[in-house]
mmCIF file of C-alpha atoms in Angstrom:
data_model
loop_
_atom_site.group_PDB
_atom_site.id
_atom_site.type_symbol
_atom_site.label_atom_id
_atom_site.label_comp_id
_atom_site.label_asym_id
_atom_site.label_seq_id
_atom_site.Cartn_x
_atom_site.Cartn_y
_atom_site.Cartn_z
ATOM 1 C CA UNK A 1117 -11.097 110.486 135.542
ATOM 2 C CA UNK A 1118 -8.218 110.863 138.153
ATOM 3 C CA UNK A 1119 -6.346 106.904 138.180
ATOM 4 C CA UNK A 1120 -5.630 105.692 141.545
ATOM 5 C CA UNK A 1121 -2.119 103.832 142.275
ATOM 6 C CA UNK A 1122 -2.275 101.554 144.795
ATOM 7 C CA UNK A 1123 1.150 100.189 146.774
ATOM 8 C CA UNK A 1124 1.639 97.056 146.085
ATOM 9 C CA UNK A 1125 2.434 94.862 149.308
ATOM 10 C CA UNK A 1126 5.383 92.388 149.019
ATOM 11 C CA UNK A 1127 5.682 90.613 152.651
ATOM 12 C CA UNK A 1128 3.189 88.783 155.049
ATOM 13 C CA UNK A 1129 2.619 88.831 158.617
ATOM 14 C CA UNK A 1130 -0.159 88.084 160.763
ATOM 15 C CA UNK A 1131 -0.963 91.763 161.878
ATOM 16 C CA UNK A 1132 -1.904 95.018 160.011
ATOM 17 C CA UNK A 1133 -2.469 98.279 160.818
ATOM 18 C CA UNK A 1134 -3.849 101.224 159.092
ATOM 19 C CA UNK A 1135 -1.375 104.317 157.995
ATOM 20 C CA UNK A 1136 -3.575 106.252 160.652
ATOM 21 C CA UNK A 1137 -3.215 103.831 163.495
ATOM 22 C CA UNK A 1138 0.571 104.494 163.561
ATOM 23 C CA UNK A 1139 2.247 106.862 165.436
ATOM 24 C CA UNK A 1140 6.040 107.970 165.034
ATOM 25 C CA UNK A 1141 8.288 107.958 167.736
ATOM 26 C CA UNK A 1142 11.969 108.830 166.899
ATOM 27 C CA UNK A 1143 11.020 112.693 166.507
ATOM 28 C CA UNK A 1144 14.012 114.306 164.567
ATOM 29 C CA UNK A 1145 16.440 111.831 165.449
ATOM 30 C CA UNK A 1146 17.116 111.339 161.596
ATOM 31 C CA UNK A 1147 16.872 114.257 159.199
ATOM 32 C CA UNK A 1148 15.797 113.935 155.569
ATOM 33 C CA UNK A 1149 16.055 115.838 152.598
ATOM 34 C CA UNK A 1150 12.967 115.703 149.525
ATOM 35 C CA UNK A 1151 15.634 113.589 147.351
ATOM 36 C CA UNK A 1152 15.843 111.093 150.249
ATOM 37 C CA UNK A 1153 11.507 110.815 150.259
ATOM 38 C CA UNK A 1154 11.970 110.405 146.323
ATOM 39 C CA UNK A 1155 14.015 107.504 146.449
ATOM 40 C CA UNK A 1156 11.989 106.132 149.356
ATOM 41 C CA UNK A 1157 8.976 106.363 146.686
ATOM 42 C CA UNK A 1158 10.545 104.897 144.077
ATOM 43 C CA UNK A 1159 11.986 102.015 146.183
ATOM 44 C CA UNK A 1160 8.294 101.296 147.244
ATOM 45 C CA UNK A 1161 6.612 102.142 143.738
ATOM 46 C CA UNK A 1162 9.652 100.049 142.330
ATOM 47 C CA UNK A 1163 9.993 97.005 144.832
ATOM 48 C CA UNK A 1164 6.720 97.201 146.662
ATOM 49 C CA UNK A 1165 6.152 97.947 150.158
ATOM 50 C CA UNK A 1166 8.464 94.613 151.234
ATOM 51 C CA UNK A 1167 9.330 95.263 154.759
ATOM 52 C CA UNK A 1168 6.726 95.244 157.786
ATOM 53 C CA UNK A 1169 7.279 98.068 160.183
ATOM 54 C CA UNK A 1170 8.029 97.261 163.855
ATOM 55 C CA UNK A 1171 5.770 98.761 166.283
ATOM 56 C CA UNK A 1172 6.018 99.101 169.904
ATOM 57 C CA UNK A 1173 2.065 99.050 171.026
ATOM 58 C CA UNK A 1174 1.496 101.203 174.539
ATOM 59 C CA UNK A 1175 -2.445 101.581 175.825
ATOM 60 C CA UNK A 1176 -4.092 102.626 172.642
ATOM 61 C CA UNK A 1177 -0.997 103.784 170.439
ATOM 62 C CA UNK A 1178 1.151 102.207 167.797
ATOM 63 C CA UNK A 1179 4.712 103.469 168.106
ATOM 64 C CA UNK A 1180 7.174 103.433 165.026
ATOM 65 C CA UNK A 1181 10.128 101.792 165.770
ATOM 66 C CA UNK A 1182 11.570 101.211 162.752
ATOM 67 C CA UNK A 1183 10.423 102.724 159.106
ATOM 68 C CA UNK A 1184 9.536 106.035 159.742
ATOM 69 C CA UNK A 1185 11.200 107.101 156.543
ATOM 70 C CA UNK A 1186 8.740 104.855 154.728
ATOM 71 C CA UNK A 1187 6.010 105.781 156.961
ATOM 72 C CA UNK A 1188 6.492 109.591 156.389
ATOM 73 C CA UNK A 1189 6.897 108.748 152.554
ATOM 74 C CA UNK A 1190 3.463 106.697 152.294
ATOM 75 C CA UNK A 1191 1.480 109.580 154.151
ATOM 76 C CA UNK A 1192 2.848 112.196 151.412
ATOM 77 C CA UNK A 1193 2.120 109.299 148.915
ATOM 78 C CA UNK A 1194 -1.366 108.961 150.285
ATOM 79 C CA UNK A 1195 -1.758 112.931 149.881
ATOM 80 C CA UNK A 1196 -0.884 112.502 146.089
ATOM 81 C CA UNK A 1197 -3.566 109.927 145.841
ATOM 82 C CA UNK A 1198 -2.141 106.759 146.087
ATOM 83 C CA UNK A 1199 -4.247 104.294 147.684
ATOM 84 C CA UNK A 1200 -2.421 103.153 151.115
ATOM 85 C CA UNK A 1201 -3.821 99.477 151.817
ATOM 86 C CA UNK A 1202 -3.439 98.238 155.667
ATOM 87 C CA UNK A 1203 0.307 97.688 156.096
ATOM 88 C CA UNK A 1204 2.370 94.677 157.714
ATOM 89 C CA UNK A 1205 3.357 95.069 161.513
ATOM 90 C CA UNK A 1206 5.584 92.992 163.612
ATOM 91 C CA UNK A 1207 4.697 93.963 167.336
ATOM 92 C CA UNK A 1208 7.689 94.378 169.224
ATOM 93 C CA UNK A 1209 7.589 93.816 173.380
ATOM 94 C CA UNK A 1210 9.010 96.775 175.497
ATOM 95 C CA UNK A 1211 8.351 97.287 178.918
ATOM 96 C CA UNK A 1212 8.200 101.447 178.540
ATOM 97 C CA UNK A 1213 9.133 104.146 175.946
ATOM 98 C CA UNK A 1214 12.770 103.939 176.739
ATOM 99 C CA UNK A 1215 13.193 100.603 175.891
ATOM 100 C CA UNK A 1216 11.539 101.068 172.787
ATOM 101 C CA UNK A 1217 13.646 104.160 172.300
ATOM 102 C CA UNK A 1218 16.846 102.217 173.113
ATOM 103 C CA UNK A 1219 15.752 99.200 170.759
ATOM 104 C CA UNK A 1220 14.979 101.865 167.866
ATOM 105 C CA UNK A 1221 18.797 103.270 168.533
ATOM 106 C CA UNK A 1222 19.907 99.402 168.232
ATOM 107 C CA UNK A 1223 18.096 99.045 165.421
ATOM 108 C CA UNK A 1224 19.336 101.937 163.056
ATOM 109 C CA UNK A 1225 22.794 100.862 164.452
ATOM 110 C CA UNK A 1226 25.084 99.553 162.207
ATOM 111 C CA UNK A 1227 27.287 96.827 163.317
ATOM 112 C CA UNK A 1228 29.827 96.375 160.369
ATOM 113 C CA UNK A 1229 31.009 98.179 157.693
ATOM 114 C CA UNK A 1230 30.501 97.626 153.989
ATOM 115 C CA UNK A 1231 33.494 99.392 151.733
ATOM 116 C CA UNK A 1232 33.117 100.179 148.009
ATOM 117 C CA UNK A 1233 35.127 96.338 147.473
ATOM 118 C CA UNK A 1234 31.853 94.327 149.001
ATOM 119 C CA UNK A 1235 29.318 96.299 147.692
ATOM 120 C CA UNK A 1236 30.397 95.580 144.475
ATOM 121 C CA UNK A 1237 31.433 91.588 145.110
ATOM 122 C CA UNK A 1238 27.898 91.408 146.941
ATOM 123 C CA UNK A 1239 26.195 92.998 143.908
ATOM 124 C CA UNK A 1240 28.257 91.354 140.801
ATOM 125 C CA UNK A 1241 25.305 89.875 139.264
ATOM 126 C CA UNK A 1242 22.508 92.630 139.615
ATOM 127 C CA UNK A 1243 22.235 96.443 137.924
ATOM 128 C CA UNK A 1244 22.888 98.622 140.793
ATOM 129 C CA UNK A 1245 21.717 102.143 140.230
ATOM 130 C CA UNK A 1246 23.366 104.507 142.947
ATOM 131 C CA UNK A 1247 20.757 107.417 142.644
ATOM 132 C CA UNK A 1248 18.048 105.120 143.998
ATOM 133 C CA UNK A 1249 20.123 103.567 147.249
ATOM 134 C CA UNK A 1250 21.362 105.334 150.024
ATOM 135 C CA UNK A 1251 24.492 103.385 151.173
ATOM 136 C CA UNK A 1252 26.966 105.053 154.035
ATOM 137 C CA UNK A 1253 28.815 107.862 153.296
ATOM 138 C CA UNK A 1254 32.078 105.542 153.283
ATOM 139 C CA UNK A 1255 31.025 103.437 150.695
ATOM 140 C CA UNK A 1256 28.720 106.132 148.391
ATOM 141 C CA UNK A 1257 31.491 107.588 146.568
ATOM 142 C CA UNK A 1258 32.652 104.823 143.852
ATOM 143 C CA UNK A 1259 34.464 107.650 141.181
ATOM 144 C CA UNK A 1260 37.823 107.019 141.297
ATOM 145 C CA UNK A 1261 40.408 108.177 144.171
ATOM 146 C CA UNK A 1262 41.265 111.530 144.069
ATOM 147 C CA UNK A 1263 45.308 112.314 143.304
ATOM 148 C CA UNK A 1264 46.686 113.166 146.909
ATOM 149 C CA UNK A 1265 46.508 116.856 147.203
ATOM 150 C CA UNK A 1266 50.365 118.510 147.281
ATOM 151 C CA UNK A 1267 50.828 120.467 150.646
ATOM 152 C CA UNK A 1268 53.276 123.619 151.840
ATOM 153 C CA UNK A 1269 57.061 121.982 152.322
ATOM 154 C CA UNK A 1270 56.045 118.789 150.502
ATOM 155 C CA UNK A 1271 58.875 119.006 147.663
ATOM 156 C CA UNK A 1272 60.708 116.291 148.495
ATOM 157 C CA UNK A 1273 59.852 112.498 147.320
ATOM 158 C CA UNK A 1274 59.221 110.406 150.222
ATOM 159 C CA UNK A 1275 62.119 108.156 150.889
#
């Protein structure tokens, strides 16, 4: 007998929706590769499914405006068998699709910067495992600092 998983769901709201009552919206505005939907899965399989998605309703549809990385990652997960339970939604007011478009763009904005330094203050007392995050490209690379690279006419010390 084939065992069902079922996602476990970690937050409350008020409102759910079905995986089918969802729509995306942001199109190929972000591009991901199969390691990015693996560590997606195991975030959810992991965690649980711990953030509601935000969802701009128009007429009869359900717009994605945030987690369509999730949302794309539960409908392959739902293909494999898992058992997809109705999902957390926060319903977010926009007067039209471009306002919902430009409230996506604010929301995958990122208005600061971490660096390698506050990751690692920020996460002092937990076991951080770097091939199940996805952290900006300035901060992902925590080897050490590669030895500055000599260049053509560069034999003298600096004074």
């Amino acid at each position: 007998m084939k065992q069902i998983n079922t996602i476990s769901i970690k937050c409350e709201t008020s409102e759910k929706l079905e995986i089918a009552e969802m729509t995306e919206m942001q199109g190929g505005l972000k591009e991901r590769t199969d390691i990015d939907y693996d560590k997606i899965k195991l975030s959810i399989c992991k965690f649980g499914f711990s953030f509601p998605f935000f969802i701009w309703k128009s007429g009869n549809k359900n717009y994605l405006i945030d987690g369509h990385g999730r949302f794309a990652t539960l409908c392959k997960m739902q293909k494999d068998g898992y058992e997809i339970p109705d999902l957390p939604v926060v319903f977010v007011d926009c007067k039209d699709k471009k306002e919902a478009k430009q409230k996506l763009l604010r929301l995958n904005s990122q208005y600061g910067k971490m660096t390698k330094e506050s990751v690692l203050e920020f996460a002092d007392d937990i076991e951080l495992n770097f091939d199940e995050i996805a952290l900006p490209d300035t901060v992902i690379d925590f080897g050490t600092e590669e030895e500055p690279q000599e260049t053509e006419g560069d034999d003298e010390a600096p004074e």
